[in-house]
Amino acid sequence: MSLVRDLNFFTKPLLAIESSCDETSAAVLVGREIRSNVIASQIELHAKWGGVVPEAASRAHVEAIIPVVREALDSAGVALSEIGGIAITNRPGLVGALSVGVTSAKALAMSLGIPFLGVHHLEGHLCSIFAEHEDFPTEHVALVVSGGHTELVHVQAPGQYRLIGATIDDAAGEAFDKGARLLGLGYPGGLAVQQAAKAGNPKRYKLPVGLRGDTTDFSFSGLKTAMLRLTEVEGDRINIADAAASLQEAIVSVLVKRTFLAIDETGVRALSLVGGVAANVALRERLSDEARKRGIAFAVPAFSLCTDNAAMIGLAGSWRLERGERSDVSLDALPNADIWDANPV
Ligand code: KG4
Ligand code: ZN
């Protein structure tokens, strides 16, 4: 069985850049070690709209990219001239936002005469566990949960991904965000729901889980409708803490149930939890407890590596660069891109 510690990572200092959505981030890595991971969030900019405004995001990336890269180098104590390669998110995401990072990475790599590589954002999330879990098997089941994704993935080896199940409509993060908005808890909603849920009773309101029976797919659009109905029916009487706790319980319980269905189906004895929603404490605890009971290895990244960040892009780009993979000037920013069954090792 191959473990994370058996993988070969890029040996020279690596600069990583992520700008696919509303976070401008740059990181410096040496091997699996993260020397810095700077994140400039645009949350305040987009909060008044209740979601990401693509054009505003692109402009904010343009303003932030150079200071963020400079800060990542400074706090790592690494000079630009010492950087040996660059990993850059080029797919999928908001095309204007991605373009800012891709263009900057190309310009830097060319002026320094060093290699660079376009990285799939989802592969970044999948590889975010590599920083800390050296004894974790490279073959595992991954639950990827973010604002744009809800997927169960059989990671056969790094670069070899088989899709087991996915949401047929909204992502888990969207369910948190839309629920939070209906409850007046602000944007982005995941953390706000988690905090409000602490004082609440998760059994107070019955909410639907979507899709019946033994399936590894998900559906969260019914939950959104049920939340809307709940706020209309209850009006001012609604108990926000109980509603937040019930919403969190509905999302977490269906994620846990179907994840272990995927574990049973594949027979794989290792599980990772990645993506922005992996920051949810209830989800981390429930998956970890259940994994322990069943004797299944469990890995979840540190909180700072769950939501979008450049360090995870560096971790994904590092082993590929070490294998000799390179991008060239023709590298494009792609709004859509699959990774299933692609790029086998
Ligand atoms: O991975 P990410 O930063 O961006 C995407 O690639 O989508 O994920 C952002 C999502 C948002 O929907 C946010 O509400 C959710 O992650 N999130 C959480 C928590 N922290 C962030 N959801 C539940 N509980 C949290 N603590
Ligand atoms: Zn993400």
CSV table of C-alpha atoms and ligand atoms in Angstrom, one decimal:
chain,number,residue,atom,x,y,z
A,1,MET,CA,0.0,0.0,0.0
A,2,SER,CA,1.4,3.4,-1.1
A,3,LEU,CA,1.4,6.2,1.5
A,4,VAL,CA,1.6,9.9,1.2
A,5,ARG,CA,5.2,9.8,2.5
A,6,ASP,CA,6.2,7.7,-0.6
A,7,LEU,CA,5.3,10.4,-3.0
A,8,ASN,CA,8.0,12.5,-4.5
A,9,PHE,CA,7.6,16.3,-4.3
A,10,PHE,CA,9.3,19.2,-6.1
A,11,THR,CA,12.6,19.8,-4.2
A,12,LYS,CA,13.2,23.4,-5.1
A,13,PRO,CA,11.1,26.2,-3.4
A,14,LEU,CA,7.7,26.3,-5.2
A,15,LEU,CA,5.5,29.3,-5.6
A,16,ALA,CA,1.7,28.5,-5.9
A,17,ILE,CA,-1.0,30.9,-6.9
A,18,GLU,CA,-4.8,30.5,-6.6
A,19,SER,CA,-7.4,33.0,-8.0
A,20,SER,CA,-10.3,30.9,-9.3
A,21,CYS,CA,-13.1,32.6,-7.3
A,22,ASP,CA,-13.1,35.2,-4.5
A,23,GLU,CA,-9.8,34.5,-2.8
A,24,THR,CA,-6.4,35.8,-4.0
A,25,SER,CA,-3.8,33.5,-2.5
A,26,ALA,CA,-0.1,32.7,-2.8
A,27,ALA,CA,2.0,30.1,-1.0
A,28,VAL,CA,5.6,29.0,-0.9
A,29,LEU,CA,6.3,25.3,-0.4
A,30,VAL,CA,9.4,23.3,0.0
A,31,GLY,CA,8.5,19.6,-0.6
A,32,ARG,CA,5.4,18.9,1.4
A,33,GLU,CA,6.2,21.7,3.8
A,34,ILE,CA,4.1,24.9,3.6
A,35,ARG,CA,6.4,27.8,4.3
A,36,SER,CA,3.7,30.4,3.8
A,37,ASN,CA,0.1,30.6,2.7
A,38,VAL,CA,-1.3,34.1,2.3
A,39,ILE,CA,-5.0,34.6,1.5
A,40,ALA,CA,-6.6,37.9,0.6
A,41,SER,CA,-10.3,37.3,0.9
A,42,GLN,CA,-12.9,39.3,-1.0
A,43,ILE,CA,-15.7,38.4,1.4
A,44,GLU,CA,-16.5,42.0,2.3
A,45,LEU,CA,-16.6,43.1,-1.3
A,46,HIS,CA,-19.2,40.5,-2.3
A,47,ALA,CA,-21.1,40.3,1.0
A,48,LYS,CA,-23.5,43.2,0.0
A,49,TRP,CA,-24.6,41.2,-3.0
A,50,GLY,CA,-24.9,37.9,-1.1
A,51,GLY,CA,-22.6,36.2,-3.6
A,52,VAL,CA,-19.6,36.5,-5.8
A,53,VAL,CA,-19.8,39.2,-8.6
A,54,PRO,CA,-17.4,38.0,-11.3
A,55,GLU,CA,-16.3,41.3,-12.7
A,56,ALA,CA,-15.6,42.8,-9.2
A,57,ALA,CA,-13.7,39.6,-8.3
A,58,SER,CA,-11.4,40.0,-11.3
A,59,ARG,CA,-10.6,43.6,-10.5
A,60,ALA,CA,-9.9,42.7,-6.9
A,61,HIS,CA,-7.5,39.9,-8.0
A,62,VAL,CA,-5.6,42.4,-10.2
A,63,GLU,CA,-5.1,44.7,-7.2
A,64,ALA,CA,-4.2,42.0,-4.7
A,65,ILE,CA,-2.0,39.6,-6.7
A,66,ILE,CA,1.4,41.3,-6.5
A,67,PRO,CA,1.2,42.3,-2.8
A,68,VAL,CA,0.0,38.8,-2.0
A,69,VAL,CA,2.8,37.1,-3.9
A,70,ARG,CA,5.3,39.5,-2.2
A,71,GLU,CA,3.9,38.7,1.2
A,72,ALA,CA,4.1,35.0,0.6
A,73,LEU,CA,7.8,35.2,-0.3
A,74,ASP,CA,8.6,37.6,2.6
A,75,SER,CA,6.9,35.5,5.2
A,76,ALA,CA,8.5,32.3,3.9
A,77,GLY,CA,11.9,34.1,3.9
A,78,VAL,CA,12.5,33.0,0.3
A,79,ALA,CA,13.7,35.4,-2.4
A,80,LEU,CA,12.0,35.4,-5.8
A,81,SER,CA,15.3,34.4,-7.3
A,82,GLU,CA,15.3,31.2,-5.2
A,83,ILE,CA,11.9,30.0,-6.6
A,84,GLY,CA,12.4,26.9,-8.8
A,85,GLY,CA,8.8,26.5,-10.1
A,86,ILE,CA,5.3,27.8,-10.1
A,87,ALA,CA,1.9,26.0,-9.7
A,88,ILE,CA,-1.1,27.9,-10.8
A,89,THR,CA,-4.9,27.1,-10.7
A,90,ASN,CA,-6.0,27.4,-14.4
A,91,ARG,CA,-9.3,25.4,-14.2
A,92,PRO,CA,-12.2,25.4,-13.4
A,93,GLY,CA,-13.5,28.7,-12.1
A,94,LEU,CA,-14.5,32.3,-13.0
A,95,VAL,CA,-12.6,32.8,-16.2
A,96,GLY,CA,-11.7,36.5,-15.5
A,97,ALA,CA,-10.5,35.6,-12.0
A,98,LEU,CA,-8.5,32.6,-13.2
A,99,SER,CA,-6.9,34.7,-16.0
A,100,VAL,CA,-5.3,37.1,-13.4
A,101,GLY,CA,-3.4,34.3,-11.7
A,102,VAL,CA,-2.6,32.5,-15.0
A,103,THR,CA,-1.1,35.6,-16.6
A,104,SER,CA,0.9,36.5,-13.5
A,105,ALA,CA,2.3,33.0,-13.2
A,106,LYS,CA,3.3,32.9,-16.8
A,107,ALA,CA,5.0,36.3,-16.7
A,108,LEU,CA,6.9,35.4,-13.5
A,109,ALA,CA,7.9,32.0,-14.7
A,110,MET,CA,9.1,33.4,-18.0
A,111,SER,CA,11.1,36.3,-16.6
A,112,LEU,CA,12.7,33.9,-14.1
A,113,GLY,CA,13.3,31.1,-16.6
A,114,ILE,CA,11.6,28.5,-14.4
A,115,PRO,CA,8.9,25.8,-15.1
A,116,PHE,CA,5.3,26.3,-14.3
A,117,LEU,CA,2.2,24.0,-14.3
A,118,GLY,CA,-1.5,24.6,-14.6
A,119,VAL,CA,-3.4,22.8,-11.7
A,120,HIS,CA,-7.0,21.7,-11.5
A,121,HIS,CA,-8.7,23.4,-8.5
A,122,LEU,CA,-10.4,20.2,-7.4
A,123,GLU,CA,-7.1,18.3,-7.5
A,124,GLY,CA,-5.8,21.1,-5.1
A,125,HIS,CA,-8.6,20.3,-2.7
A,126,LEU,CA,-7.9,16.5,-3.0
A,127,CYS,CA,-4.2,17.0,-2.4
A,128,SER,CA,-4.8,19.4,0.6
A,129,ILE,CA,-4.3,16.4,3.0
A,130,PHE,CA,-0.7,15.8,1.8
A,131,ALA,CA,0.8,18.5,4.0
A,132,GLU,CA,0.1,16.7,7.3
A,133,HIS,CA,-0.9,13.1,6.7
A,134,GLU,CA,2.2,11.3,5.7
A,135,ASP,CA,0.9,7.9,6.9
A,136,PHE,CA,-2.3,8.2,5.0
A,137,PRO,CA,-2.8,5.8,2.0
A,138,THR,CA,-2.7,7.5,-1.5
A,139,GLU,CA,-5.6,5.3,-2.4
A,140,HIS,CA,-8.7,6.4,-0.6
A,141,VAL,CA,-12.3,7.7,-0.9
A,142,ALA,CA,-12.6,11.5,-0.8
A,143,LEU,CA,-15.6,13.6,0.2
A,144,VAL,CA,-15.2,16.9,-1.6
A,145,VAL,CA,-17.6,19.5,-0.3
A,146,SER,CA,-17.3,23.2,-1.2
A,147,GLY,CA,-19.4,26.1,-2.5
A,148,GLY,CA,-19.3,24.6,-6.0
A,149,HIS,CA,-18.8,20.8,-5.3
A,150,THR,CA,-20.3,17.9,-3.6
A,151,GLU,CA,-18.6,14.8,-4.8
A,152,LEU,CA,-17.5,11.3,-3.6
A,153,VAL,CA,-14.3,10.4,-5.3
A,154,HIS,CA,-12.4,7.1,-5.5
A,155,VAL,CA,-8.8,8.4,-5.5
A,156,GLN,CA,-7.1,5.3,-7.0
A,157,ALA,CA,-3.7,7.1,-7.0
A,158,PRO,CA,-2.7,10.8,-7.2
A,159,GLY,CA,-4.0,11.9,-10.6
A,160,GLN,CA,-6.4,8.9,-11.0
A,161,TYR,CA,-9.8,9.9,-10.0
A,162,ARG,CA,-13.1,8.0,-10.4
A,163,LEU,CA,-16.4,9.7,-9.6
A,164,ILE,CA,-18.5,7.6,-7.3
A,165,GLY,CA,-21.4,10.1,-6.6
A,166,ALA,CA,-22.2,13.8,-6.9
A,167,THR,CA,-24.9,16.3,-6.3
A,168,ILE,CA,-27.6,16.5,-9.0
A,169,ASP,CA,-28.3,20.1,-8.1
A,170,ASP,CA,-26.9,22.4,-5.4
A,171,ALA,CA,-23.6,21.9,-3.7
A,172,ALA,CA,-23.4,21.3,0.1
A,173,GLY,CA,-21.8,24.7,0.6
A,174,GLU,CA,-24.6,26.4,-1.4
A,175,ALA,CA,-27.1,24.7,0.9
A,176,PHE,CA,-25.4,26.3,3.9
A,177,ASP,CA,-25.1,29.6,2.1
A,178,LYS,CA,-28.7,29.8,0.9
A,179,GLY,CA,-30.1,28.6,4.2
A,180,ALA,CA,-28.0,31.2,6.0
A,181,ARG,CA,-29.3,33.9,3.8
A,182,LEU,CA,-32.9,32.9,4.5
A,183,LEU,CA,-32.2,33.0,8.2
A,184,GLY,CA,-30.5,36.4,7.9
A,185,LEU,CA,-27.1,35.0,9.0
A,186,GLY,CA,-25.0,36.7,6.3
A,187,TYR,CA,-22.6,35.6,3.7
A,188,PRO,CA,-20.8,33.2,3.3
A,189,GLY,CA,-23.1,31.1,5.3
A,190,GLY,CA,-21.3,28.0,6.4
A,191,LEU,CA,-19.5,29.4,9.4
A,192,ALA,CA,-22.4,31.5,10.4
A,193,VAL,CA,-24.8,28.5,10.4
A,194,GLN,CA,-22.2,26.5,12.4
A,195,GLN,CA,-22.0,29.3,15.0
A,196,ALA,CA,-25.7,29.8,15.3
A,197,ALA,CA,-26.3,26.0,15.5
A,198,LYS,CA,-24.2,25.7,18.7
A,199,ALA,CA,-27.1,26.9,20.8
A,200,GLY,CA,-29.8,25.2,18.8
A,201,ASN,CA,-31.8,22.0,18.9
A,202,PRO,CA,-31.1,20.0,15.6
A,203,LYS,CA,-34.3,18.0,16.0
A,204,ARG,CA,-36.6,21.0,16.3
A,205,TYR,CA,-37.5,21.3,12.5
A,206,LYS,CA,-37.8,18.4,10.2
A,207,LEU,CA,-36.0,19.0,6.9
A,208,PRO,CA,-35.7,16.7,3.8
A,209,VAL,CA,-32.4,15.1,2.9
A,210,GLY,CA,-33.1,14.6,-0.8
A,211,LEU,CA,-33.0,11.4,-2.9
A,212,ARG,CA,-34.3,8.3,-1.1
A,213,GLY,CA,-32.7,5.0,-0.6
A,214,ASP,CA,-29.1,3.7,-1.0
A,215,THR,CA,-27.5,6.2,-3.3
A,216,THR,CA,-24.2,7.9,-3.3
A,217,ASP,CA,-25.6,10.9,-5.1
A,218,PHE,CA,-27.0,14.0,-3.4
A,219,SER,CA,-29.7,16.6,-3.9
A,220,PHE,CA,-29.9,19.8,-1.8
A,221,SER,CA,-32.4,21.9,-3.8
A,222,GLY,CA,-35.3,20.5,-1.8
A,223,LEU,CA,-33.6,21.6,1.4
A,224,LYS,CA,-33.5,25.1,0.1
A,225,THR,CA,-37.2,25.0,-0.7
A,226,ALA,CA,-38.0,23.5,2.7
A,227,MET,CA,-36.0,26.3,4.4
A,228,LEU,CA,-37.9,28.9,2.5
A,229,ARG,CA,-41.2,27.4,3.5
A,230,LEU,CA,-40.1,27.1,7.1
A,231,THR,CA,-39.2,30.8,7.3
A,232,GLU,CA,-42.5,31.7,5.6
A,233,VAL,CA,-44.6,29.5,7.9
A,234,GLU,CA,-42.8,30.4,11.1
A,235,GLY,CA,-42.3,34.1,10.4
A,236,ASP,CA,-41.1,36.0,13.4
A,237,ARG,CA,-41.6,33.0,15.7
A,238,ILE,CA,-38.8,31.1,14.1
A,239,ASN,CA,-36.0,30.1,16.4
A,240,ILE,CA,-32.8,30.9,14.4
A,241,ALA,CA,-30.5,28.7,16.5
A,242,ASP,CA,-32.9,25.7,16.2
A,243,ALA,CA,-33.3,26.3,12.4
A,244,ALA,CA,-29.5,26.6,11.9
A,245,ALA,CA,-28.9,23.4,13.9
A,246,SER,CA,-31.6,21.6,12.0
A,247,LEU,CA,-30.2,22.8,8.6
A,248,GLN,CA,-26.7,21.7,9.7
A,249,GLU,CA,-28.0,18.3,10.9
A,250,ALA,CA,-29.8,17.7,7.6
A,251,ILE,CA,-26.7,18.4,5.5
A,252,VAL,CA,-24.2,16.6,7.8
A,253,SER,CA,-26.3,13.5,8.3
A,254,VAL,CA,-26.8,12.9,4.6
A,255,LEU,CA,-23.1,13.5,3.8
A,256,VAL,CA,-22.0,11.0,6.5
A,257,LYS,CA,-24.5,8.3,5.5
A,258,ARG,CA,-23.6,8.4,1.8
A,259,THR,CA,-19.9,8.7,2.4
A,260,PHE,CA,-19.9,5.4,4.3
A,261,LEU,CA,-22.1,3.8,1.6
A,262,ALA,CA,-19.3,4.7,-0.9
A,263,ILE,CA,-16.7,3.2,1.5
A,264,ASP,CA,-18.7,0.0,1.6
A,265,GLU,CA,-19.2,0.0,-2.1
A,266,THR,CA,-15.5,0.4,-3.0
A,267,GLY,CA,-14.1,-1.6,-0.1
A,268,VAL,CA,-11.5,1.1,0.4
A,269,ARG,CA,-10.4,1.5,4.0
A,270,ALA,CA,-9.3,5.2,4.0
A,271,LEU,CA,-11.4,8.4,3.9
A,272,SER,CA,-10.5,12.1,3.4
A,273,LEU,CA,-12.7,15.1,3.9
A,274,VAL,CA,-11.7,18.2,1.8
A,275,GLY,CA,-13.1,21.5,0.5
A,276,GLY,CA,-14.6,24.6,2.2
A,277,VAL,CA,-17.3,22.7,4.0
A,278,ALA,CA,-14.7,20.4,5.5
A,279,ALA,CA,-14.1,23.3,7.9
A,280,ASN,CA,-17.5,22.4,9.5
A,281,VAL,CA,-16.8,21.0,13.0
A,282,ALA,CA,-19.9,18.8,13.2
A,283,LEU,CA,-19.1,17.2,9.8
A,284,ARG,CA,-15.4,16.6,10.8
A,285,GLU,CA,-16.4,15.1,14.2
A,286,ARG,CA,-19.2,12.8,12.8
A,287,LEU,CA,-17.0,11.4,10.0
A,288,SER,CA,-14.0,11.0,12.2
A,289,ASP,CA,-16.0,9.2,14.9
A,290,GLU,CA,-17.7,6.9,12.4
A,291,ALA,CA,-14.4,6.1,10.7
A,292,ARG,CA,-12.8,5.3,14.1
A,293,LYS,CA,-15.6,2.9,14.9
A,294,ARG,CA,-15.2,1.1,11.6
A,295,GLY,CA,-11.4,1.1,11.7
A,296,ILE,CA,-11.0,3.3,8.7
A,297,ALA,CA,-8.1,5.8,8.3
A,298,PHE,CA,-9.4,9.3,8.3
A,299,ALA,CA,-7.7,12.5,7.1
A,300,VAL,CA,-9.0,16.1,7.1
A,301,PRO,CA,-6.8,19.2,6.5
A,302,ALA,CA,-6.2,22.0,8.9
A,303,PHE,CA,-8.9,24.6,8.8
A,304,SER,CA,-6.7,27.0,6.8
A,305,LEU,CA,-6.3,24.4,4.0
A,306,CYS,CA,-10.1,23.7,3.7
A,307,THR,CA,-11.4,26.9,2.1
A,308,ASP,CA,-9.6,28.1,-1.1
A,309,ASN,CA,-5.9,28.6,-0.7
A,310,ALA,CA,-2.7,28.5,-2.8
A,311,ALA,CA,-0.9,25.9,-0.5
A,312,MET,CA,-3.2,23.1,-1.7
A,313,ILE,CA,-2.5,24.1,-5.3
A,314,GLY,CA,1.2,23.9,-4.5
A,315,LEU,CA,0.7,20.4,-3.1
A,316,ALA,CA,-1.1,19.2,-6.2
A,317,GLY,CA,1.4,20.9,-8.6
A,318,SER,CA,4.5,19.8,-6.7
A,319,TRP,CA,4.4,16.0,-7.4
A,320,ARG,CA,3.4,16.6,-11.0
A,321,LEU,CA,6.3,19.1,-11.6
A,322,GLU,CA,8.6,16.6,-9.9
A,323,ARG,CA,7.4,14.0,-12.5
A,324,GLY,CA,8.5,16.4,-15.2
A,325,GLU,CA,5.0,17.8,-16.2
A,326,ARG,CA,5.2,21.3,-17.6
A,327,SER,CA,2.8,23.9,-19.0
A,328,ASP,CA,3.8,26.3,-21.8
A,329,VAL,CA,2.7,29.8,-22.9
A,330,SER,CA,-0.5,28.4,-24.5
A,331,LEU,CA,-1.9,27.6,-21.0
A,332,ASP,CA,-5.5,28.9,-20.8
A,333,ALA,CA,-7.9,29.7,-18.0
A,334,LEU,CA,-10.8,27.2,-18.4
A,335,PRO,CA,-14.2,27.9,-16.8
A,336,ASN,CA,-15.1,24.2,-16.9
A,337,ALA,CA,-12.9,21.1,-16.7
A,338,ASP,CA,-13.4,17.5,-15.5
A,339,ILE,CA,-10.7,15.4,-13.8
A,340,TRP,CA,-12.5,12.1,-13.8
A,341,ASP,CA,-10.5,9.2,-15.2
A,342,ALA,CA,-7.9,11.6,-16.6
A,343,ASN,CA,-4.2,12.0,-16.1
A,344,PRO,CA,-3.4,8.5,-14.7
A,345,VAL,CA,-0.1,8.1,-13.0
B,1,KG4,O1,-13.7,25.5,-1.1
B,1,KG4,P1,-14.3,26.9,-0.9
B,1,KG4,O2,-13.5,27.9,-0.2
B,1,KG4,O3,-14.7,27.5,-2.3
B,1,KG4,C1,-15.2,26.7,-3.3
B,1,KG4,O4,-14.3,26.2,-4.1
B,1,KG4,O5,-16.4,26.7,-3.5
B,1,KG4,O6,-15.7,26.6,-0.1
B,1,KG4,C2,-16.6,27.7,0.3
B,1,KG4,C3,-17.8,27.1,0.9
B,1,KG4,C4,-18.9,28.1,1.2
B,1,KG4,O7,-20.1,27.6,0.7
B,1,KG4,C5,-18.9,28.2,2.7
B,1,KG4,O8,-20.2,28.6,3.2
B,1,KG4,C6,-18.5,26.8,3.1
B,1,KG4,O9,-17.5,26.5,2.2
B,1,KG4,N1,-17.9,26.8,4.5
B,1,KG4,C7,-18.5,26.1,5.5
B,1,KG4,C8,-17.8,26.4,6.7
B,1,KG4,N2,-16.7,27.2,6.3
B,1,KG4,C9,-16.8,27.4,5.0
B,1,KG4,N3,-19.6,25.3,5.5
B,1,KG4,C10,-20.0,24.8,6.7
B,1,KG4,N4,-19.3,25.0,7.9
B,1,KG4,C11,-18.2,25.8,7.9
B,1,KG4,N5,-17.6,26.0,9.1
B,2,ZN,ZN,-12.6,25.4,-3.7
